[in-house]
XYZ file of C-alpha atoms in Angstrom:
363
model
C 157.485 25.957 -5.866
C 155.527 27.761 -8.417
C 152.434 30.159 -8.228
C 150.200 27.219 -8.652
C 152.204 25.039 -6.043
C 150.202 25.809 -3.020
C 147.040 24.211 -4.462
C 143.752 24.192 -2.470
C 144.219 20.641 -1.045
C 140.844 20.542 0.750
C 139.047 19.513 -2.338
C 136.367 17.286 -0.902
C 134.318 20.475 -0.112
C 134.532 21.572 -3.649
C 137.422 23.286 -5.564
C 137.045 26.955 -6.314
C 136.263 27.926 -9.877
C 138.531 30.259 -11.759
C 135.781 32.889 -11.693
C 135.521 32.507 -7.935
C 139.284 32.897 -7.608
C 139.398 35.947 -9.851
C 136.388 37.593 -8.012
C 138.290 37.030 -4.677
C 141.473 38.721 -5.955
C 142.236 42.261 -5.203
C 145.222 44.552 -5.533
C 146.566 45.823 -2.041
C 148.659 48.941 -2.239
C 149.139 49.186 1.565
C 151.887 46.417 1.847
C 154.795 48.042 0.109
C 155.282 46.827 -3.504
C 152.129 46.221 -5.456
C 150.574 43.236 -3.991
C 147.902 40.798 -5.514
C 145.916 39.074 -2.620
C 144.039 36.026 -3.628
C 141.510 34.703 -1.073
C 139.954 32.113 -3.242
C 136.674 31.141 -1.926
C 137.728 31.644 1.816
C 136.702 35.263 2.183
C 135.604 34.509 5.791
C 138.890 32.971 6.858
C 140.470 34.761 9.915
C 144.283 35.014 9.361
C 147.050 37.201 10.600
C 147.332 38.793 7.098
C 144.787 41.216 8.211
C 146.986 42.549 10.994
C 149.436 45.224 9.671
C 151.977 44.596 12.415
C 152.029 40.990 11.702
C 152.243 41.663 7.950
C 155.129 44.034 8.366
C 157.090 41.657 10.673
C 156.476 38.696 8.401
C 157.390 40.359 5.191
C 160.386 42.022 6.673
C 161.669 38.624 7.935
C 161.306 37.342 4.354
C 163.077 40.304 2.813
C 165.914 39.955 5.130
C 166.232 36.255 4.102
C 166.396 37.133 0.647
C 168.929 39.904 1.194
C 171.235 37.480 3.090
C 171.331 35.333 -0.175
C 172.063 38.372 -2.271
C 168.459 38.430 -3.792
C 166.419 41.488 -4.686
C 162.782 41.797 -5.502
C 162.103 42.795 -9.088
C 158.406 42.658 -9.464
C 154.978 42.638 -7.577
C 154.171 40.267 -4.888
C 151.431 37.632 -5.226
C 149.767 36.464 -2.059
C 147.523 33.575 -1.415
C 145.459 33.671 1.818
C 143.942 30.454 3.037
C 142.519 29.145 6.205
C 145.541 26.958 6.812
C 148.391 29.133 5.395
C 149.553 32.362 3.939
C 151.954 32.340 0.944
C 153.829 35.273 -0.575
C 155.629 34.938 -3.791
C 158.663 37.319 -4.228
C 159.793 37.785 -7.870
C 163.622 37.962 -8.083
C 164.279 37.921 -11.835
C 162.770 37.750 -15.368
C 162.252 34.098 -15.605
C 159.376 32.165 -14.221
C 161.380 30.290 -11.757
C 163.198 33.437 -10.391
C 160.936 33.511 -7.506
C 160.963 32.617 -3.839
C 158.022 31.747 -1.442
C 157.272 32.797 2.119
C 154.980 30.555 3.887
C 153.316 31.063 7.228
C 151.345 28.011 8.504
C 148.504 28.010 10.731
C 149.494 27.267 14.406
C 148.377 23.701 14.412
C 150.519 23.069 11.321
C 153.397 25.320 12.562
C 155.574 22.295 12.776
C 155.857 22.403 8.918
C 158.625 24.942 8.963
C 160.892 22.948 11.359
C 160.049 19.765 9.606
C 160.968 21.221 6.175
C 164.396 22.307 7.465
C 164.920 18.834 8.963
C 163.900 17.045 5.802
C 166.395 19.155 3.861
C 169.132 17.685 6.121
C 167.851 14.052 6.166
C 166.637 13.539 2.537
C 167.858 16.479 0.565
C 167.442 14.743 -2.831
C 163.583 14.461 -2.296
C 162.590 17.939 -0.917
C 163.488 21.622 -1.274
C 166.056 23.118 1.041
C 164.599 26.384 2.665
C 166.592 29.781 2.619
C 165.336 30.406 6.116
C 163.189 28.835 8.819
C 161.571 30.324 11.985
C 160.411 27.196 13.681
C 158.868 29.095 16.555
C 156.570 31.131 14.307
C 156.008 28.536 11.744
C 157.584 30.585 8.953
C 159.780 29.412 5.941
C 161.283 30.855 2.914
C 161.542 28.394 -0.015
C 162.884 28.542 -3.605
C 160.830 27.825 -6.673
C 160.718 24.140 -7.258
C 159.675 23.826 -10.727
C 156.378 22.800 -12.332
C 153.643 20.599 -10.762
C 153.187 17.095 -11.762
C 149.599 17.799 -12.309
C 150.383 20.437 -14.992
C 152.953 18.056 -16.666
C 150.278 15.388 -16.766
C 147.564 17.725 -18.107
C 149.867 18.827 -20.890
C 150.637 15.260 -21.822
C 154.323 15.443 -21.224
C 154.045 12.725 -18.621
C 151.913 9.699 -18.119
C 151.003 6.846 -15.689
C 154.696 5.681 -15.604
C 155.859 8.934 -14.311
C 153.237 8.784 -11.476
C 154.555 5.338 -10.630
C 158.163 6.551 -10.671
C 157.162 9.288 -8.358
C 155.270 7.017 -5.990
C 158.364 4.692 -5.913
C 160.733 7.706 -5.121
C 158.337 8.875 -2.331
C 158.464 5.314 -0.803
C 162.224 5.295 -0.871
C 162.056 8.682 0.927
C 159.936 7.241 3.672
C 162.299 4.224 4.064
C 165.088 6.683 4.613
C 163.084 8.632 7.165
C 162.051 5.566 9.393
C 165.165 6.274 11.852
C 163.729 9.809 12.306
C 160.221 9.057 13.444
C 160.715 10.049 16.996
C 162.683 13.126 15.966
C 159.804 14.180 13.910
C 157.498 13.813 16.804
C 159.831 15.975 18.858
C 159.571 18.673 16.165
C 155.819 18.677 16.698
C 154.628 16.592 13.773
C 151.236 15.006 15.044
C 151.124 11.337 15.647
C 148.798 9.076 13.787
C 150.687 5.961 14.582
C 148.501 2.776 14.508
C 148.490 2.561 18.258
C 147.069 6.052 18.532
C 144.265 5.699 15.985
C 141.624 4.449 18.427
C 141.985 7.500 20.507
C 141.846 9.750 17.359
C 138.716 7.857 16.275
C 137.086 8.354 19.635
C 137.724 12.119 19.495
C 136.556 12.596 16.160
C 133.329 10.663 16.779
C 132.612 12.318 20.105
C 133.200 15.952 19.129
C 132.002 16.363 15.562
C 128.660 18.239 15.821
C 127.462 17.022 12.324
C 126.889 13.445 13.446
C 123.303 12.560 14.237
C 123.150 10.522 17.439
C 122.188 7.381 15.539
C 125.366 7.841 13.400
C 127.527 8.310 16.310
C 126.203 5.119 17.962
C 126.779 3.221 14.675
C 130.366 4.296 14.508
C 131.148 3.422 17.982
C 129.501 0.096 17.477
C 132.076 -0.660 14.939
C 135.042 0.306 17.001
C 136.125 -3.350 17.757
C 136.638 -3.664 14.013
C 139.036 -0.577 14.101
C 141.028 -2.267 16.904
C 141.157 -5.620 14.933
C 142.590 -3.711 11.932
C 145.081 -1.754 13.999
C 146.328 -4.925 15.601
C 146.674 -6.848 12.325
C 148.603 -3.887 10.733
C 151.022 -3.602 13.636
C 151.677 -7.282 13.632
C 152.995 -7.149 10.049
C 155.930 -5.147 11.367
C 156.459 -2.206 8.993
C 158.204 0.665 10.889
C 156.445 4.061 11.285
C 157.630 6.937 9.002
C 156.331 10.278 7.662
C 152.947 10.363 6.040
C 152.321 13.333 3.778
C 148.518 12.574 4.162
C 147.610 14.427 0.989
C 149.992 13.291 -1.774
C 148.030 14.210 -4.868
C 149.601 15.400 -8.107
C 149.336 18.966 -7.029
C 151.657 18.244 -4.167
C 154.523 16.820 -6.291
C 156.951 18.961 -8.326
C 158.567 17.715 -11.480
C 161.623 19.860 -12.183
C 163.146 17.501 -14.668
C 162.474 14.166 -16.527
C 162.125 11.423 -13.914
C 162.845 13.701 -11.032
C 160.285 14.635 -8.377
C 160.209 16.803 -5.253
C 157.689 16.474 -2.451
C 156.425 19.456 -0.612
C 153.617 21.000 1.484
C 153.812 19.093 4.737
C 150.971 20.939 6.663
C 148.735 17.862 6.788
C 151.666 15.425 7.648
C 151.812 12.987 10.542
C 154.090 10.395 11.860
C 152.246 7.203 10.957
C 152.247 3.814 9.131
C 153.989 4.870 5.964
C 151.502 2.885 3.682
C 148.776 5.429 4.734
C 150.320 7.789 2.186
C 148.932 5.637 -0.645
C 145.254 6.690 -0.034
C 145.538 9.877 -1.885
C 147.818 8.911 -4.899
C 145.658 5.785 -5.491
C 142.561 7.811 -5.663
C 144.247 10.499 -7.930
C 145.578 7.694 -10.363
C 142.186 5.796 -10.264
C 140.443 9.033 -11.263
C 142.888 9.990 -14.015
C 143.613 6.585 -15.516
C 140.888 4.134 -14.339
C 140.399 1.564 -11.451
C 142.582 -1.042 -13.227
C 145.565 1.048 -12.593
C 145.401 1.142 -8.842
C 147.389 -2.121 -8.248
C 150.155 -0.773 -10.380
C 150.452 2.188 -8.048
C 150.470 -0.125 -5.013
C 153.115 -2.283 -6.282
C 155.319 0.480 -7.445
C 155.018 2.026 -3.999
C 155.743 -1.278 -2.207
C 158.787 -2.352 -4.176
C 161.247 -0.464 -1.972
C 159.807 -2.004 0.994
C 160.299 -5.620 -0.155
C 163.783 -5.928 1.487
C 162.156 -5.762 4.978
C 161.767 -9.557 4.937
C 157.832 -9.270 4.900
C 156.308 -11.536 2.266
C 154.706 -9.601 -0.617
C 151.087 -10.838 0.273
C 151.609 -9.390 3.767
C 152.867 -6.080 2.393
C 149.906 -5.881 0.188
C 147.487 -6.647 3.015
C 149.336 -4.033 5.093
C 148.675 -1.490 2.189
C 144.900 -2.274 2.243
C 144.760 -1.823 5.950
C 146.770 1.238 6.185
C 144.940 2.904 3.282
C 141.573 2.239 4.983
C 142.884 3.567 8.317
C 144.379 6.633 6.659
C 140.794 8.000 6.639
C 141.388 9.017 10.245
C 144.409 11.196 9.364
C 142.478 12.793 6.690
C 139.655 13.431 9.135
C 141.738 15.105 11.712
C 143.861 17.232 9.534
C 140.984 19.370 8.559
C 141.177 21.386 11.737
C 144.722 22.805 11.252
C 143.215 26.253 10.629
C 144.091 29.754 11.808
C 142.220 30.490 15.084
C 138.757 31.988 14.587
C 138.192 30.616 11.018
C 134.760 29.204 10.735
C 135.102 25.442 10.829
C 131.516 24.234 9.737
C 132.776 22.995 6.294
C 135.755 21.290 7.975
C 133.439 19.410 10.388
C 131.502 18.199 7.400
C 134.610 17.041 5.481
C 136.000 15.436 8.614
C 132.798 13.478 9.151
C 132.969 12.362 5.683
C 136.369 10.779 6.116
C 135.424 9.343 9.486
C 132.386 7.471 7.867
C 134.590 6.397 4.989
C 136.612 4.330 7.442
C 133.945 1.758 7.518
C 131.830 2.548 4.402
C 134.309 2.697 1.657
C 135.331 -0.387 -0.272
C 138.845 -1.617 -0.229
C 140.854 0.780 -2.453
C 143.804 -1.690 -2.783
């Protein structure tokens, strides 16, 4: 994990500019070593970072975790405070990758720490192994995982073929995780299983204050279509697995040629695995053009072809799952620290609920 690794994933509201990020960064001399605190464009976020007791406890836990592995700090700390998590980078040597990351997730995403530890046991070749995990408090301590795929692509050191390789690797990871779906639920990972989507839809439509009455009525009138899609998708018979729910090129690490690591599970759910295609397909379409989207789909589906499901049915399942994935995107917006203003999140969530029916098929 690198300094840029915890990207602002909630990009539908609008990514912060470099000037905004610099304006929101300050030096804090009250937390031990010199500490740079970056709040991005989220100056109104309410987080435990402002509590000196919490800060001392959390940083002390991370320091002890480093010490148990014989590691010692060698430079200033860099902190990223966001409405959904707090990240602290501890430098432990002169090289760029001589660093470790403490992450505290918002309570609604607190399962991420326990999930990260479990994934390191279940699929170690695909994820980073944490140095320490406090599942109860939603804390973890992670090593640097290398450069982001986004940066490698931007430099021209990777291309569409690398994205396709990463998507195929991710699908193989999901295949390996299908036996653990219930275990992940027990760890607190939210369910977006197909059978639960109508209930999720009802909650989103009924509680979002940004919907006008006529919009709410229109959405509810189309609920039978949602039920039809869910029934059709379930009948195809692909087992549930882990859905990252935000798998863009800033959530994939590229530590070496042809090697990828997946991280940042704060938006994750147990769901139909093909829902994970929504974000990378959009990413690739934006970077390389709409004609490349089917290549992403087919690279992703290849590891699933041994299920005995005919390829046309797998492709239909991908179309349905990607459309229904809008509901997981909509609900993930509310995994915030308590007290943080949620007006922007209601707007972004409403966007995804409306996309469920309005967007053309992506695949």
